[in-house]
Each structure stands twice: as structure tokens, then as C-alpha cells.
PDB file of C-alpha atoms and ligand atoms in Angstrom:
ATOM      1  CA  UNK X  23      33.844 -29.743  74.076  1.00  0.00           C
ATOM      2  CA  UNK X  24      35.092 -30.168  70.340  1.00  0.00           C
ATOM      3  CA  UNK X  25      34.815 -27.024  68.482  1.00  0.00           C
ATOM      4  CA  UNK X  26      35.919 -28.195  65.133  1.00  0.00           C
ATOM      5  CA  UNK X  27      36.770 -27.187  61.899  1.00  0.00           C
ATOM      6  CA  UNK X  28      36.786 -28.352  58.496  1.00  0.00           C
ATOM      7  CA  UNK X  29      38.647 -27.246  55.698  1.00  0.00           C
ATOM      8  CA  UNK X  30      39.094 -28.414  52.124  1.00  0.00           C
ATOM      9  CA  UNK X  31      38.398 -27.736  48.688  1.00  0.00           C
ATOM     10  CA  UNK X  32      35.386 -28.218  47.264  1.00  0.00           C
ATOM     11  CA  UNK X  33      34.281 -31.709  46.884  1.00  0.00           C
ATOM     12  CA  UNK X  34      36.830 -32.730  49.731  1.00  0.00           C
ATOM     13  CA  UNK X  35      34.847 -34.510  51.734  1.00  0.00           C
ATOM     14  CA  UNK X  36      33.896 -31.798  54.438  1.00  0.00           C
ATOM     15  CA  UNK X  37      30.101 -32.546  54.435  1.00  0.00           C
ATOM     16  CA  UNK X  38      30.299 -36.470  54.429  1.00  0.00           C
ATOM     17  CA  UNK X  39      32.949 -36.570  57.207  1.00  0.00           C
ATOM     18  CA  UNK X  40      31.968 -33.169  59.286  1.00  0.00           C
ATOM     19  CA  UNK X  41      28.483 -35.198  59.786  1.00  0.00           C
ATOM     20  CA  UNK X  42      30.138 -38.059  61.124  1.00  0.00           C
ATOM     21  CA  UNK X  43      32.434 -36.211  62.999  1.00  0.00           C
ATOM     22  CA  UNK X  44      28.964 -33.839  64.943  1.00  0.00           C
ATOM     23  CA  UNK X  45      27.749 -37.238  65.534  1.00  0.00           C
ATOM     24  CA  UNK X  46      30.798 -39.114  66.778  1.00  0.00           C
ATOM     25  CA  UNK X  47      30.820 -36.223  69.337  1.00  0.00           C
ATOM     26  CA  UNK X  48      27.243 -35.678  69.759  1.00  0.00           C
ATOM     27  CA  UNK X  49      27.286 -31.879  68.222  1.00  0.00           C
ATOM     28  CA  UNK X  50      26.015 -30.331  65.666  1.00  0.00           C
ATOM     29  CA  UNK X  51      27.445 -29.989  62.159  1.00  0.00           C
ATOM     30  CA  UNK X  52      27.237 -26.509  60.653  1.00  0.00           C
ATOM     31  CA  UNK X  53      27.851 -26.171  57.154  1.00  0.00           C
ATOM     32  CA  UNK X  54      27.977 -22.159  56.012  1.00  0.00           C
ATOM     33  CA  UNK X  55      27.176 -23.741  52.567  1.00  0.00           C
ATOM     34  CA  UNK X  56      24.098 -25.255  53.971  1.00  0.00           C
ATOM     35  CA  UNK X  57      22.707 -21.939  55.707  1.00  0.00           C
ATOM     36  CA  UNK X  58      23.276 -20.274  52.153  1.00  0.00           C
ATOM     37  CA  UNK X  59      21.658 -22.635  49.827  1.00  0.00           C
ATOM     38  CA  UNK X  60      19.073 -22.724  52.462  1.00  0.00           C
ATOM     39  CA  UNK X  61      17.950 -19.394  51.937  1.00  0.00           C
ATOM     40  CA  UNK X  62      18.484 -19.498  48.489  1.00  0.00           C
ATOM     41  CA  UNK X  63      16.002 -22.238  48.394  1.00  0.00           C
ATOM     42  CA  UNK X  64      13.792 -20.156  50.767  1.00  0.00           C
ATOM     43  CA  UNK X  65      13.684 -17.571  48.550  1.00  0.00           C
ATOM     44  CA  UNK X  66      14.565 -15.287  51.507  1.00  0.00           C
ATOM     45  CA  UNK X  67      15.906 -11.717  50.765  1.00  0.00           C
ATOM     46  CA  UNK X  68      19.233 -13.282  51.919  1.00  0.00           C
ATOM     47  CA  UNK X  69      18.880 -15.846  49.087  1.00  0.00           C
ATOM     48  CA  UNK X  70      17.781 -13.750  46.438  1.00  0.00           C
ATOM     49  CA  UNK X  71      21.355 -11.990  47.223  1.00  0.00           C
ATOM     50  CA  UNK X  72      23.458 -14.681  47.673  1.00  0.00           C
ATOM     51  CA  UNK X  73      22.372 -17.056  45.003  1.00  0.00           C
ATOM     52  CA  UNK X  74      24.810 -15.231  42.149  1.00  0.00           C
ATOM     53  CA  UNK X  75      27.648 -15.763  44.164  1.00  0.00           C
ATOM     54  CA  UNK X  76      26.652 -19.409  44.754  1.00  0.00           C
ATOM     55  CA  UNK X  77      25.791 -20.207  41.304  1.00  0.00           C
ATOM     56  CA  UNK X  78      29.031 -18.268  39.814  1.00  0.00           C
ATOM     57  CA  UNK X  79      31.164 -20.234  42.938  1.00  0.00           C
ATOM     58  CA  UNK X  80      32.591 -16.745  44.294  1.00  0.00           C
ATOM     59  CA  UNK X  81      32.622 -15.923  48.128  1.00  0.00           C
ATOM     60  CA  UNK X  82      29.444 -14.372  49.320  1.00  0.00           C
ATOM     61  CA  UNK X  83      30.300 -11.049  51.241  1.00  0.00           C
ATOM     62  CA  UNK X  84      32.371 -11.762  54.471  1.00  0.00           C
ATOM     63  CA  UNK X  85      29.672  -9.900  56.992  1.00  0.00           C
ATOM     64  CA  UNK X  86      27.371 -11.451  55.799  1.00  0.00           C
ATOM     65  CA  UNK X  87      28.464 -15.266  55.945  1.00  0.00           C
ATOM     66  CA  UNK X  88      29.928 -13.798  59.464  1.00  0.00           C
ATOM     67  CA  UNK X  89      26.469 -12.764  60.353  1.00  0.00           C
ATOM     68  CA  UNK X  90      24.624 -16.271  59.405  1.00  0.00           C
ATOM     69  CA  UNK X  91      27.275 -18.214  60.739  1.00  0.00           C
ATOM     70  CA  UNK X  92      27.368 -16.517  64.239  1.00  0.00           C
ATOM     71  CA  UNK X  93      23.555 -16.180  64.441  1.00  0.00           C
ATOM     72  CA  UNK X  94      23.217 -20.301  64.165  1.00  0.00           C
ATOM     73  CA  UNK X  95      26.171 -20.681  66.708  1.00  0.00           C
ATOM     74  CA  UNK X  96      24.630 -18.443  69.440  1.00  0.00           C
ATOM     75  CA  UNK X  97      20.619 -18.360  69.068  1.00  0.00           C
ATOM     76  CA  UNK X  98      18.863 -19.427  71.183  1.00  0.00           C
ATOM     77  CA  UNK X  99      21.855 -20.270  72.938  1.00  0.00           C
ATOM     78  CA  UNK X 100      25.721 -20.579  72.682  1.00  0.00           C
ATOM     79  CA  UNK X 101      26.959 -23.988  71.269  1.00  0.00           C
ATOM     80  CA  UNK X 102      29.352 -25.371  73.369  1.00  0.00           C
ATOM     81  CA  UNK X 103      30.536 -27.447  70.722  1.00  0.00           C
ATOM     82  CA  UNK X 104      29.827 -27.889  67.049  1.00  0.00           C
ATOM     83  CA  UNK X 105      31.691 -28.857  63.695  1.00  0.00           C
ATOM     84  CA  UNK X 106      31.883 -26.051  61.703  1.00  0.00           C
ATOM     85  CA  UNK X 107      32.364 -26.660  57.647  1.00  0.00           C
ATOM     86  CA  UNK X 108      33.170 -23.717  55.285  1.00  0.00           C
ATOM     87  CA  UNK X 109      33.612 -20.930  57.532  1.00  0.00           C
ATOM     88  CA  UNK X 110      35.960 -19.134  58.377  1.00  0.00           C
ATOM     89  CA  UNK X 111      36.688 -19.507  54.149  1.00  0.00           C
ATOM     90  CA  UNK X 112      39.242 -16.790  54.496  1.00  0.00           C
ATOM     91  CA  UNK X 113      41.428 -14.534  56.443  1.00  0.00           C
ATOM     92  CA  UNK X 114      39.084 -11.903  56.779  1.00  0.00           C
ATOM     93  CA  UNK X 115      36.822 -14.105  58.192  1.00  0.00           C
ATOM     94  CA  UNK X 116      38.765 -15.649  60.664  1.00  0.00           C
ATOM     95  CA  UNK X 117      39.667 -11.798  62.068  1.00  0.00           C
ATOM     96  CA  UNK X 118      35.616 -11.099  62.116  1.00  0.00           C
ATOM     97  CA  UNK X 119      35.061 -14.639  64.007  1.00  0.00           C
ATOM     98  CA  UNK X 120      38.349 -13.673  66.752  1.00  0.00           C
ATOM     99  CA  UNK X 121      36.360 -10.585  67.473  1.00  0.00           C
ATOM    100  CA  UNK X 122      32.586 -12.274  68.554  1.00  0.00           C
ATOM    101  CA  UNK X 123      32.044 -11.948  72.677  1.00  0.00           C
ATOM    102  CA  UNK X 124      33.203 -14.172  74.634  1.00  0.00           C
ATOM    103  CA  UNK X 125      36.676 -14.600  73.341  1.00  0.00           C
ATOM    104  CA  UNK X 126      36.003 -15.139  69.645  1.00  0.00           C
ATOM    105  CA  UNK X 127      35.091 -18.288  67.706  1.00  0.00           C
ATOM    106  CA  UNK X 128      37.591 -20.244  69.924  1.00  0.00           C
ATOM    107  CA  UNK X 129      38.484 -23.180  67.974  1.00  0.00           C
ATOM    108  CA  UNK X 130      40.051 -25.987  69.484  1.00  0.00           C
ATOM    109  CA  UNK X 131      41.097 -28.385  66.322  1.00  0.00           C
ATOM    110  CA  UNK X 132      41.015 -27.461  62.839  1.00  0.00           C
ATOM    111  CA  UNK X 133      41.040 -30.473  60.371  1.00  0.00           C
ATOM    112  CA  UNK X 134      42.651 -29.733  56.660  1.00  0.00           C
ATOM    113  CA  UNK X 135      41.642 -32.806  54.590  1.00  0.00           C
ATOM    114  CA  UNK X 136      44.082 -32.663  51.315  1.00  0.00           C
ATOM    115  CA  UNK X 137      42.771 -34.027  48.448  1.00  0.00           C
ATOM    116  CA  UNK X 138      44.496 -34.115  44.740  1.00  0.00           C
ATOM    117  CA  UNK X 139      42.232 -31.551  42.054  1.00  0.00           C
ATOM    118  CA  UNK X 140      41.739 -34.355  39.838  1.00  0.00           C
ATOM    119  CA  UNK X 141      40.207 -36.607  42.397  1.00  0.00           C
ATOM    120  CA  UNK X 142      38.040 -33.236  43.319  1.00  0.00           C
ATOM    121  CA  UNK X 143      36.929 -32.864  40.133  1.00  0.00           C
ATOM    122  CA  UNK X 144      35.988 -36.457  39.959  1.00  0.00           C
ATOM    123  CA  UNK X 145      34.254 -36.427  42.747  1.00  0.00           C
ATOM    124  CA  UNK X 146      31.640 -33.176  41.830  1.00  0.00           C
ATOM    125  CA  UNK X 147      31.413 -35.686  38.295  1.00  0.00           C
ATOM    126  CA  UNK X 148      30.046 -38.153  40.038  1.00  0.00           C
ATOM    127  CA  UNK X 149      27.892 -36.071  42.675  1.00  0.00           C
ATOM    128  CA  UNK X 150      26.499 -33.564  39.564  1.00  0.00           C
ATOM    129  CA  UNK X 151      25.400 -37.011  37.929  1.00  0.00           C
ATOM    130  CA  UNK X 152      23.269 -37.670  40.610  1.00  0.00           C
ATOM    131  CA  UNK X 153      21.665 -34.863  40.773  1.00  0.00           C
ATOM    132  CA  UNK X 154      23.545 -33.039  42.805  1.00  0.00           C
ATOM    133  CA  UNK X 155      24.184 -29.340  43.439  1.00  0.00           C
ATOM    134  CA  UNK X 156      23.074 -26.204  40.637  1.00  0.00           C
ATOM    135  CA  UNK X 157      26.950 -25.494  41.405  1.00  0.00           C
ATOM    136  CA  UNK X 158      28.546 -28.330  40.201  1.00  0.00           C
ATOM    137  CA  UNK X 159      29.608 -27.540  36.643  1.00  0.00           C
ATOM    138  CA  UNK X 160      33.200 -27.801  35.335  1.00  0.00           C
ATOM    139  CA  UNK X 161      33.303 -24.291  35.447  1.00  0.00           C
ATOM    140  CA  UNK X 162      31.985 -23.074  38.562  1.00  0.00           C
ATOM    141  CA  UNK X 163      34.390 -25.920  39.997  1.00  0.00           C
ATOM    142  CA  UNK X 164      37.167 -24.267  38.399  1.00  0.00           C
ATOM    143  CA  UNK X 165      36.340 -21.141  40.145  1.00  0.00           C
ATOM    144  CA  UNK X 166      35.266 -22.563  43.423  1.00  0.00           C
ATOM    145  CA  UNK X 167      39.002 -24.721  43.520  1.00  0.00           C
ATOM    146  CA  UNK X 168      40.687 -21.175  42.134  1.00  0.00           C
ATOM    147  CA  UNK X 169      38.986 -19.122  45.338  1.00  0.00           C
ATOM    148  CA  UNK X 170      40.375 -22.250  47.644  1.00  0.00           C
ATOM    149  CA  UNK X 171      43.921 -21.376  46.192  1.00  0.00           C
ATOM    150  CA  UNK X 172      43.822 -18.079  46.609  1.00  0.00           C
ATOM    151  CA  UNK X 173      41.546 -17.415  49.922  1.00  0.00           C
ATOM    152  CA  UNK X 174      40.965 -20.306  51.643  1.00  0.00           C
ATOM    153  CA  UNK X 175      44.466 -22.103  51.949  1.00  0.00           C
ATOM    154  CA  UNK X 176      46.300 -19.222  53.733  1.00  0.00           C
ATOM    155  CA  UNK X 177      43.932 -20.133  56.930  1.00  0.00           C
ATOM    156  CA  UNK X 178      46.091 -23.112  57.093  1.00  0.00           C
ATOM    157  CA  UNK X 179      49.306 -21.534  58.073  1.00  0.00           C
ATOM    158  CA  UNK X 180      47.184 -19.135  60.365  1.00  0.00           C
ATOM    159  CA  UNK X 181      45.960 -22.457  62.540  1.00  0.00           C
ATOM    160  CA  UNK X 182      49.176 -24.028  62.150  1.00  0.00           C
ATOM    161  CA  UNK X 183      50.807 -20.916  63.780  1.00  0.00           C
ATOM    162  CA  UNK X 184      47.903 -21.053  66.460  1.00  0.00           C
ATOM    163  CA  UNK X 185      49.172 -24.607  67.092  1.00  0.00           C
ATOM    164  CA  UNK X 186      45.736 -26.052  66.628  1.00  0.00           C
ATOM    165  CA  UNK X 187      46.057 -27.800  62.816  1.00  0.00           C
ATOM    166  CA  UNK X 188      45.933 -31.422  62.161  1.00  0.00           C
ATOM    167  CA  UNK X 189      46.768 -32.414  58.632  1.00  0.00           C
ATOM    168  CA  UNK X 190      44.671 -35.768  57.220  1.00  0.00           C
ATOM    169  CA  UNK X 191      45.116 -37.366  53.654  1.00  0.00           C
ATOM    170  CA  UNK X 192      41.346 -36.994  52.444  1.00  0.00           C
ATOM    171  CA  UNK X 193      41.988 -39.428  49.395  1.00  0.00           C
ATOM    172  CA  UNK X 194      39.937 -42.351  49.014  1.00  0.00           C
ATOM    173  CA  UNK X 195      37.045 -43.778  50.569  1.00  0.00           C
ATOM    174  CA  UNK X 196      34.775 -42.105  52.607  1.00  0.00           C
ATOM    175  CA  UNK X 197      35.358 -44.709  55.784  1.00  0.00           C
ATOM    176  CA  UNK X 198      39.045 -44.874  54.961  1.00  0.00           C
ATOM    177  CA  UNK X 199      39.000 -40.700  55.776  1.00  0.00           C
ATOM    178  CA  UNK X 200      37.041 -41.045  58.487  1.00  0.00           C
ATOM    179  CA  UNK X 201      39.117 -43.529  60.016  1.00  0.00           C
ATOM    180  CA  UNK X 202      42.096 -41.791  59.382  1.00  0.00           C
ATOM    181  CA  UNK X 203      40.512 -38.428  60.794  1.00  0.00           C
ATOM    182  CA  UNK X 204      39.703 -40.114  64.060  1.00  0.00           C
ATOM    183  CA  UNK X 205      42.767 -41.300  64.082  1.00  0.00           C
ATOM    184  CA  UNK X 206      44.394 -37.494  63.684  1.00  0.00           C
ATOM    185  CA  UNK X 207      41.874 -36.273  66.261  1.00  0.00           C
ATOM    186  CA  UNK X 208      42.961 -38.837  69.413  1.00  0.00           C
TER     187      UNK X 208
HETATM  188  P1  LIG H 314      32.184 -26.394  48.397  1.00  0.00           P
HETATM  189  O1  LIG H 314      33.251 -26.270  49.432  1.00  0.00           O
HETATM  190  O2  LIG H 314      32.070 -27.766  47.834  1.00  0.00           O
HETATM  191  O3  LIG H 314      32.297 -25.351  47.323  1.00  0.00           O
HETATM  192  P2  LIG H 314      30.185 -25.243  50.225  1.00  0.00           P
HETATM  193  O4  LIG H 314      28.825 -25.753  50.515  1.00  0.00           O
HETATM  194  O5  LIG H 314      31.147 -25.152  51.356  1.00  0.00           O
HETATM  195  O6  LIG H 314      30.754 -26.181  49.085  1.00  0.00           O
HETATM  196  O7  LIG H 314      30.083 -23.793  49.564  1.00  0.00           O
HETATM  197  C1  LIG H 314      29.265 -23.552  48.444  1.00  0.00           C
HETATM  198  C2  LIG H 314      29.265 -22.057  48.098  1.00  0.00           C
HETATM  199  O8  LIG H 314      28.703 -21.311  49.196  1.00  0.00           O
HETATM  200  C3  LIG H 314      30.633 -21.421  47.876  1.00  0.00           C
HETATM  201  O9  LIG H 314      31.087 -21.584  46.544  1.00  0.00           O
HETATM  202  C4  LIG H 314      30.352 -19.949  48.219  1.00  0.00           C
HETATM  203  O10 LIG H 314      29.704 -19.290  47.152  1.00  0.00           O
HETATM  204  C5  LIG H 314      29.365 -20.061  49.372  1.00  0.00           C
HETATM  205  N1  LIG H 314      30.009 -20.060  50.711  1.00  0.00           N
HETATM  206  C6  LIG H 314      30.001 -21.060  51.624  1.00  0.00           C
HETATM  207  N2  LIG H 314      30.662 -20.716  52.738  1.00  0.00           N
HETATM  208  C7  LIG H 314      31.120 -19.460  52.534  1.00  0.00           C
HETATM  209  C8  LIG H 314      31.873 -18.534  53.308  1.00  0.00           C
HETATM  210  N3  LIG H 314      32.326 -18.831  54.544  1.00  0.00           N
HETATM  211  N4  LIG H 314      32.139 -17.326  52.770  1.00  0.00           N
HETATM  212  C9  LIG H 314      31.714 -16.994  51.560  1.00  0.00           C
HETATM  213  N5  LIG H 314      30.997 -17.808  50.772  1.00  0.00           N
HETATM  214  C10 LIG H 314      30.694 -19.027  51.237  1.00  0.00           C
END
């Protein structure tokens, strides 16, 4: 079963191409940024404390994400297989998901997508013209690609050394990625 993950910066491409990807393998995607801004649009007591850290594009508390991220991946049963986007978004979190029962988060291909910052930030132009997400302003971008940098891409040496990274070119189109992810995954 494909237990996948997907990391890139923001705007990368991980929710168009992690929804292909649950589909080409007929599991579900699970995006950590989706549970959030679920419950932010809820209005749930979860939301009500996350939404600064959304809107100010800082990580929300690592339990907590943790928490969300293992509740949707085990209830009402464990997911064989899913594709996971935007968690784990740091070290910390990785060590948290290595310690659930039943021998951790177990991942068995994690997908980094690299994409240039100026094609990032014009893609979250284009998608914050269209009405798009409350947290894509130039600044919160700035923040969101700074926390990348600094938390995020040290998970990539971590997979690497688990043996378990594949390394795609997310620039351009969205069915030239894809095709070139499928291509990385065979
Ligand atoms: P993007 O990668 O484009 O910023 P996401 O939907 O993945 O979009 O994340 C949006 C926001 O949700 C992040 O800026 C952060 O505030 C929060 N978030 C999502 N996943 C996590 C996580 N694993 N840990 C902490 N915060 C998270």
C-alpha cells in the first residue's frame, strides 16, 4: 500500500498533485493544511486557536498538528494507505509520528517536489487573485517560504538517510509534474 508523502514549499504543488497521486492509487489524500483551515472555518475551539498561526504563516504547535493528523489516519480505522501533504513539517514532528503504535507513521516514499521561490511566489499571485487562501499575502508567503528553510527542509536529509526520498523537478505545468512524479514513483 502507498503511504506517501509530500513535501514542498508553499505553493509547490503538493495539493494539486497529492490529489492525483490518492486517486492514481485509490487512497486518500490528507492535507494537515486542510484539517486546520477546516476547523478554522468551523469555528471549532481548535480553530479559534490555530487560526493566528495560519493567518501569520507560522507552524501551529507540533502536538497538536500530531494529534489531528493521527486522529484522521486511524479513526474509525487505520489507513492502510494514504498521501499525506504537510505533515510531518518538521523534525519534531517526524520523532512524534515514529513513536504512534504500530511501528510509527511508516512511510514508504516521500516525494520532495523542488520548485524555484520566484515561481512560488508566482504561483500564490495567481491563486490569491482568484480568490484564493486568507494566507496568501506577500508577506505571510515570505514567512511561510522562511519556516520551509528553516524547519521543513532538514526532513529531507532525514528520508534520504532512511533511504526512502525521491527527488522530482516541480517546475512547470501541473501535468508535466505529475508525469514526471509518476515517473519518479515506478
Ligand atoms: P502551504 O504549504 O502552501 O503553506 P498548507 O496548507 O500546507 O499550505 O499549510 C498552511 C498553514 O497551515 C501553514 O502555514 C501552517 O500555519 C499550518 N500547518 C499546516 N501543516 C502544518 C504542520 N504539520 N505543522 C504546523 N503547522 C501546519
Amino acid at each position: 500500500m502507498a503511504r506517501l508523502l509530500l513535501v514542498a514549499p508553499p505553493g509547490g504543488g503538493k495539493g494539486t498533485q497529492g490529489q492525483r497521486l490518492g486517486a492514481d492509487y485509490g487512497v486518500p489524500y490528507i492535507s494537515s493544511g486542510e484539517l486546520l483551515r477546516d476547523h478554522v472555518a468551523g469555528a471549532t475551539p481548535i480553530g479559534r486557536r490555530v487560526r493566528p498561526y495560519l493567518d501569520e504563516g507560522r507552524l501551529v504547535p507540533d502536538a497538536l498538528v500530531a494529534e489531528l493528523v493521527h486522529e484522521r489516519l486511524t479513526t474509525p480505522r487505520p489507513l492502510g494507505g494514504f498521501v499525506l501533504d504537510g505533515f510531518p513539517r518538521n523534525l519534531e514532528q517526524a520523532r512524534l509520528a515514529d513513536t504512534w503504535e504500530g511501528g510509527g507513521i511508516r512511510l514508504s516514499t516521500v516525494v520532495h517536489l523542488r520548485v524555484a521561490d520566484e515561481e512560488v511566489i508566482r504561483r500564490v499571485r495567481e491563486r490569491a487573485k482568484t480568490g484564493g487562501r486568507s494566507d496568501d499575502t506577500l508577506s505571510t508567503l515570505r514567512r511561510r517560504l522562511e519556516v520551509y528553510r528553516k524547519a521543513t527542509e532538514p526532513l529531507i536529509g532525514l528520508y534520504r538517510d532512511r533511504g526512502v526520498l525521491v527527488e522530482v523537478d516541480g517546475g512547470g505545468g501541473i501535468d508535466e509534474v505529475a508525469a514526471r512524479v509518476r515517473q519518479a514513483l515506478l
